[in-house]
GROMACS .gro file of C-alpha atoms in nm:
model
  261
    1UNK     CA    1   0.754  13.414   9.081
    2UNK     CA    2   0.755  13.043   8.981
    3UNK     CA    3   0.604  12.951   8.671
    4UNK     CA    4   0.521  12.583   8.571
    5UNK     CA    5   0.276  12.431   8.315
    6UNK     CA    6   0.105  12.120   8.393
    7UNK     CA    7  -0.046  11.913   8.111
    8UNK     CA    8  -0.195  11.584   8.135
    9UNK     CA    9  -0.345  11.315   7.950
   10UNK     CA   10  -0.327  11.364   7.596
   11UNK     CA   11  -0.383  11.019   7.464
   12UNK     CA   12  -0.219  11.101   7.149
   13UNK     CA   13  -0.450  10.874   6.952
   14UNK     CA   14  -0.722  11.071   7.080
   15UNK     CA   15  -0.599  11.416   7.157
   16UNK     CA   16  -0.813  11.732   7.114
   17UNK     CA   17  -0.569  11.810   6.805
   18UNK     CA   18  -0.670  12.186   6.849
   19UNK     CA   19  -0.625  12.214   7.191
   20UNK     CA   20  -0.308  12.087   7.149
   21UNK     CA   21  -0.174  12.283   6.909
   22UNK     CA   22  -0.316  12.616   7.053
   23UNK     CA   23  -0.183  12.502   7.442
   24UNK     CA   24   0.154  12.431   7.277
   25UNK     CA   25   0.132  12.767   7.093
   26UNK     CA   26   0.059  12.983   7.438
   27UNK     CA   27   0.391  12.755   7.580
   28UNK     CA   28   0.584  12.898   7.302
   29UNK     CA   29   0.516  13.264   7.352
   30UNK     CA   30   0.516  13.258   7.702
   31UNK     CA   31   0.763  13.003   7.820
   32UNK     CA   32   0.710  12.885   8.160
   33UNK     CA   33   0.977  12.781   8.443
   34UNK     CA   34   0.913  12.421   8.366
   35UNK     CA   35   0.672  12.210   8.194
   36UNK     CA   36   0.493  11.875   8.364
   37UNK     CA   37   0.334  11.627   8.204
   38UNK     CA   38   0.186  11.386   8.440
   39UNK     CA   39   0.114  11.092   8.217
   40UNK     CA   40  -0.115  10.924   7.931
   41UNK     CA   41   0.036  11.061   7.666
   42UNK     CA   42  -0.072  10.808   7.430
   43UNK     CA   43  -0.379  10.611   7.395
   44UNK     CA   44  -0.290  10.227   7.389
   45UNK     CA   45   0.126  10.299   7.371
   46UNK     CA   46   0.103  10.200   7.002
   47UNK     CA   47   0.516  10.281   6.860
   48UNK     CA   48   0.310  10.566   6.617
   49UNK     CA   49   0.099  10.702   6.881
   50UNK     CA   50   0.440  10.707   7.119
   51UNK     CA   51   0.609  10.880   6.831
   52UNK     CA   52   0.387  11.145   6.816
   53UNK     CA   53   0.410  11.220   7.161
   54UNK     CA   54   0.807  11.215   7.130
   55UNK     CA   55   0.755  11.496   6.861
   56UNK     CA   56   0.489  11.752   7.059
   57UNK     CA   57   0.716  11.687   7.333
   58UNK     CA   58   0.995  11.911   7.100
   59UNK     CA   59   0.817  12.154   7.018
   60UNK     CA   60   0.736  12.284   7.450
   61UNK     CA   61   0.988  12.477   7.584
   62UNK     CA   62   1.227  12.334   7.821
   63UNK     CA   63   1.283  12.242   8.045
   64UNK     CA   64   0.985  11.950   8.093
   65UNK     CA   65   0.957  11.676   8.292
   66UNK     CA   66   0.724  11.321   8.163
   67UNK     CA   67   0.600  11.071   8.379
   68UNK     CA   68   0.415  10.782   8.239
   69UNK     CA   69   0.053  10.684   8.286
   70UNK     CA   70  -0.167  10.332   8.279
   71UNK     CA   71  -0.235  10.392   7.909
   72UNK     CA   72   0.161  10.447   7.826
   73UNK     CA   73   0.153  10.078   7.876
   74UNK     CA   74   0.092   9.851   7.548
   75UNK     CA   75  -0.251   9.745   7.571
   76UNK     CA   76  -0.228   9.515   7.273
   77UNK     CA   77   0.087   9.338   7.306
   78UNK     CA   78   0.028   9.128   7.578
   79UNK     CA   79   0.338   8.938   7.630
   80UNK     CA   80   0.538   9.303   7.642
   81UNK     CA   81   0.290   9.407   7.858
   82UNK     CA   82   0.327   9.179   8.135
   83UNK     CA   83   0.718   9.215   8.127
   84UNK     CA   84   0.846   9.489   7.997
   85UNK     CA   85   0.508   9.738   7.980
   86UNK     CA   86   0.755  10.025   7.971
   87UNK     CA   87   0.996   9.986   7.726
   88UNK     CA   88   0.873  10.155   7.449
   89UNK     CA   89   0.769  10.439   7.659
   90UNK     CA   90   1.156  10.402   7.765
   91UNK     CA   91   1.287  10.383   7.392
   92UNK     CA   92   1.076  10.679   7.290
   93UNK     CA   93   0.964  10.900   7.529
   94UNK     CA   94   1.250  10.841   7.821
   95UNK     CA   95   1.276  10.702   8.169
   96UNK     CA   96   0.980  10.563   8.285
   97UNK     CA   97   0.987  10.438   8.676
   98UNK     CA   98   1.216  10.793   8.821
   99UNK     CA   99   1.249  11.103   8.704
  100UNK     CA  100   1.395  11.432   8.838
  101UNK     CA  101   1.474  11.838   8.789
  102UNK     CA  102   1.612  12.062   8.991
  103UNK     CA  103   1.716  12.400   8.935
  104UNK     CA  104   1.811  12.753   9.099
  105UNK     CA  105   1.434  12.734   9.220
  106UNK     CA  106   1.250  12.413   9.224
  107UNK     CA  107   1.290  12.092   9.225
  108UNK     CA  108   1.051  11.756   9.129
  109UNK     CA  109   1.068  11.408   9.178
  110UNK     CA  110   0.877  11.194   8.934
  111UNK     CA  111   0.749  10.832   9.010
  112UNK     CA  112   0.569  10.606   8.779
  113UNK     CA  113   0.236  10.479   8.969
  114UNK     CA  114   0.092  10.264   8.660
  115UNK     CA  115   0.207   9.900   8.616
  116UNK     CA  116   0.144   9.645   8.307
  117UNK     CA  117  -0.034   9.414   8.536
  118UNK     CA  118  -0.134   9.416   8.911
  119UNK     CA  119  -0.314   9.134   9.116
  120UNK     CA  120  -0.666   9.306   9.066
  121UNK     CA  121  -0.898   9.292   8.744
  122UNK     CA  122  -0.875   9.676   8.676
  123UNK     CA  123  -0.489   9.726   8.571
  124UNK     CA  124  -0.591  10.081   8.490
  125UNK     CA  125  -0.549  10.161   8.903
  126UNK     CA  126  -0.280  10.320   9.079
  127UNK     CA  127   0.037  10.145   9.278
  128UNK     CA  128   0.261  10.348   9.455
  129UNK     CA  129   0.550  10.142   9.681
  130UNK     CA  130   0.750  10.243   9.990
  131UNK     CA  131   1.074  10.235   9.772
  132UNK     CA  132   0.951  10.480   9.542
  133UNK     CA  133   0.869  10.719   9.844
  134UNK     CA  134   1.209  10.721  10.002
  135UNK     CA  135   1.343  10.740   9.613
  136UNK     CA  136   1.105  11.079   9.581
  137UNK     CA  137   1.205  11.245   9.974
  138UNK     CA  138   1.603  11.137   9.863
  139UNK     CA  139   1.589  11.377   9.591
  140UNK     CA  140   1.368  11.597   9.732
  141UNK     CA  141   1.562  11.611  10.052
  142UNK     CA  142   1.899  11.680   9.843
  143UNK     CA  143   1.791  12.014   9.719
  144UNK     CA  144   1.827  12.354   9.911
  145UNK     CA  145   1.580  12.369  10.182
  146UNK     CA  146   1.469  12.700  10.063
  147UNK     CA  147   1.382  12.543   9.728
  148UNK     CA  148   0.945  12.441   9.589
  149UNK     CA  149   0.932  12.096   9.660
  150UNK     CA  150   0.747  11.895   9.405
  151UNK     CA  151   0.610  11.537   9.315
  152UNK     CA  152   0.490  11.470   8.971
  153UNK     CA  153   0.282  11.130   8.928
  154UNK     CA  154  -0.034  10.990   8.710
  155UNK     CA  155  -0.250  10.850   8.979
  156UNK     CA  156  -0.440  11.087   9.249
  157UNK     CA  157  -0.282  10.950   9.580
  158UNK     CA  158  -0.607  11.028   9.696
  159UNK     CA  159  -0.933  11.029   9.567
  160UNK     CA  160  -1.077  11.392   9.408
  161UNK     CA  161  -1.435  11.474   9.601
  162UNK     CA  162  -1.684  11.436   9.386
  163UNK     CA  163  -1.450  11.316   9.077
  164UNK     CA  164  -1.563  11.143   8.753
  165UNK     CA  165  -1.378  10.824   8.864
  166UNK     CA  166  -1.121  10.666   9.056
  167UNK     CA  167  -0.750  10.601   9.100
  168UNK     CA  168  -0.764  10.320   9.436
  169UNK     CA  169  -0.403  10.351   9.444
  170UNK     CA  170  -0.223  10.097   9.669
  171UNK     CA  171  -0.016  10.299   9.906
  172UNK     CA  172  -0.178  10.616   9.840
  173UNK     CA  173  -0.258  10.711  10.137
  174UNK     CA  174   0.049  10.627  10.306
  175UNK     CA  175   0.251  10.784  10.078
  176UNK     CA  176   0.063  11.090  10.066
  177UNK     CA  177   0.054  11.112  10.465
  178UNK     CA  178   0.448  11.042  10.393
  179UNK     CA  179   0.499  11.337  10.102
  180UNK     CA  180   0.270  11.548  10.397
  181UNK     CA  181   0.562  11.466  10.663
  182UNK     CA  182   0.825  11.539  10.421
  183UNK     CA  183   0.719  11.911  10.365
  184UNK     CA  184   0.601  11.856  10.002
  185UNK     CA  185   0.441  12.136   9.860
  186UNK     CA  186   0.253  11.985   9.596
  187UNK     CA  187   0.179  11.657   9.424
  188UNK     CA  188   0.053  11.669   9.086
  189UNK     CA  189  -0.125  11.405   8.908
  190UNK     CA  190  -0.337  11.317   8.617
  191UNK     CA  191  -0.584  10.996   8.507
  192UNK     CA  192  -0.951  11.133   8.634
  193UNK     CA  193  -1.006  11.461   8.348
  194UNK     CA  194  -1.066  11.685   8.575
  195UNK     CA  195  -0.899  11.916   8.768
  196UNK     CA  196  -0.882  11.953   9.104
  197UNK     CA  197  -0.637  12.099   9.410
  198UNK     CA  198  -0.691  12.028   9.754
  199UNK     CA  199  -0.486  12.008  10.121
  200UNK     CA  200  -0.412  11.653  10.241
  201UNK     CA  201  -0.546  11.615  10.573
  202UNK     CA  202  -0.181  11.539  10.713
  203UNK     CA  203   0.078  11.722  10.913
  204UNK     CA  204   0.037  12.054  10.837
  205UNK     CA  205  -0.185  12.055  10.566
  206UNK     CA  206   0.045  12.235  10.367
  207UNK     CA  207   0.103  11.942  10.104
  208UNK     CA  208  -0.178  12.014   9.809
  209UNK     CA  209  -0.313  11.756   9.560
  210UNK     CA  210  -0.355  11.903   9.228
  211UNK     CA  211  -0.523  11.721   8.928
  212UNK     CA  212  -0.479  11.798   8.545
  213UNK     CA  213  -0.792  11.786   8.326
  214UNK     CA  214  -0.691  11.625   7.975
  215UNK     CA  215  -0.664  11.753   7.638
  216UNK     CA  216  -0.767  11.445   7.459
  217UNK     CA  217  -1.126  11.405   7.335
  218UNK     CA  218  -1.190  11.176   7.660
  219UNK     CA  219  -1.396  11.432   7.860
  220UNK     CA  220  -1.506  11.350   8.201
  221UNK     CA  221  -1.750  11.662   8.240
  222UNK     CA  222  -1.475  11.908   8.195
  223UNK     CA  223  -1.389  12.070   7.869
  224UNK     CA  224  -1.032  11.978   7.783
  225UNK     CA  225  -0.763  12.201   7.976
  226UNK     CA  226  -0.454  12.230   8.180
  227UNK     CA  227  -0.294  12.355   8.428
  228UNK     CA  228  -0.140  12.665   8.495
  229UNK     CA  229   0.084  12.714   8.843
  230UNK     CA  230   0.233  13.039   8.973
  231UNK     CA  231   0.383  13.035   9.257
  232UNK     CA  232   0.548  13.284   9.490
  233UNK     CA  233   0.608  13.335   9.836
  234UNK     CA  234   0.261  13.342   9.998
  235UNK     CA  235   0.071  13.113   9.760
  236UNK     CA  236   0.046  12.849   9.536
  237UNK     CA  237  -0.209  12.953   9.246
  238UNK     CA  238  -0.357  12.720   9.056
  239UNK     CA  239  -0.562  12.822   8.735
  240UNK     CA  240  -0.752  12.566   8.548
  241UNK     CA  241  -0.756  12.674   8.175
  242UNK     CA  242  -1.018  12.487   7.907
  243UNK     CA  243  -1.093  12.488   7.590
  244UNK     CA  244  -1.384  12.687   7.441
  245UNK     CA  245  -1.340  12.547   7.063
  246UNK     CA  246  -1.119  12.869   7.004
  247UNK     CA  247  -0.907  12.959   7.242
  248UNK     CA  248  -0.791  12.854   7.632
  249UNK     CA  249  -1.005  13.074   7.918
  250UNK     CA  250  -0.963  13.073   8.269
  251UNK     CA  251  -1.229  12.770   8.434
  252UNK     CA  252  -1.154  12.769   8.805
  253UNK     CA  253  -0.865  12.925   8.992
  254UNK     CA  254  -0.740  12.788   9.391
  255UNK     CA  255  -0.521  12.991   9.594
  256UNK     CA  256  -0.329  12.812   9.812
  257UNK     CA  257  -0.123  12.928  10.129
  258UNK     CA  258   0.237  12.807  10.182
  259UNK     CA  259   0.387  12.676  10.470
  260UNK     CA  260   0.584  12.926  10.656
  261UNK     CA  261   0.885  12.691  10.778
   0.00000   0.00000   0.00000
């Protein structure tokens, strides 16, 4: 059994401070295989808001894996912004545009989809390029065939049915019909509060989207939660967990079937 955590927009900032502290309490007694965070971790990227983040990041068990979001880019300091929009995400947190793990079970390839500035009025929307797909299926590809095969992101490559808002990444959909081809199992993402898991409607339609709700204040209809992921050799499960104002309880659970080759 496969055991991973997914966590997502915390906008530290604006975090649910006791949701936080109670999900990073359950971590702590129950450590999981690895811990995801799929971006927003701050509010506007402010140095004290990044800081924060740097510390709850600490105190989770390792091994974790961070991948920036939209708001993990200043939002005030415009000139940084436009040309470096990651560097204090870079100086604090850690990389920012690849990241990777890979152990006796798993393995993850982490791409950045948010940029500083984009030739569209809403900045907040996803990018994905082709170069950061072959970067992902490289390391993917490198580990032991026998091994989960996972992509960790901010943006929803596609849209969630029926979701509180939009990600309109550029590329999405090629790169998802791409991950689909390249025997991902899942792709996990953040940005819309809510969570969600669903097939892409590729290949086999064995490669599952699976969205994070947040555990900032910003609710989208959905109390704040995460993600829970246990996987073994039939399925994928997916349990949503929120926040009743005391403790984390079970919201919505998907079972998923894994490919067989």
């Amino acid at each position: 059994m496969i055991r991973i955590a997914q966590l997502s927009d915390i906008h530290f900032g604006d975090e649910n401070l006791p949701a936080v502290e109670a999900a990073t309490a359950l971590l702590q007694s129950d450590p999981p295989d690895l811990v995801l965070v799929t971006g927003d971790v701050t509010r506007f990227a402010e140095v004290g808001e990044l800081e924060a983040a740097r510390d709850w990041l600490e105190q989770l068990p390792r091994p974790w894996l961070v991948t920036p979001g939209n708001h993990d880019a200043p939002y005030l300091a415009w000139i940084e912004r436009l040309f470096a929009p990651f560097s204090r995400f870079e100086r604090i947190i850690g990389p920012a545009w690849s990241q990777s793990h890979i152990d006796d079970q798993l393995v993850v390839a982490g791409i950045n989809t948010a940029r500083g500035a984009q030739w569209r009025l809403n900045w907040s929307k996803g990018q994905i390029s082709r170069d950061q797909v072959r970067t992902a299926v490289s390391i993917l590809d490198g580990a032991p065939a026998t091994h989960l095969r996972l992509v960790a992101l901010h943006h929803p490559l596609t849209e969630m049915i029926a979701g509180p808002m939009t990600a309109k990444v550029w590329g999405g959909r090629d790169a998802a019909r791409a991950f689909s081809e390249a025997k991902v199992d899942l792709v996990l993402s953040g940005h819309v509060h809510a969570p969600f898991a669903l097939p892409y409607p590729f290949a086999d339609e064995r490669t599952y989207a699976v969205g994070c709700g947040t555990l900032s204040v910003r609710e989208r209809g959905v109390a704040a939660s995460f993600n829970m992921i246990e996987v073994d050799p039939e399925a994928i499960r997916v349990k949503a967990m929120t926040w009743s104002g005391s403790q984390f309880e079970a919201y919505r659970t998907w079972s998923l079937d894994r490919r067989r080759s």
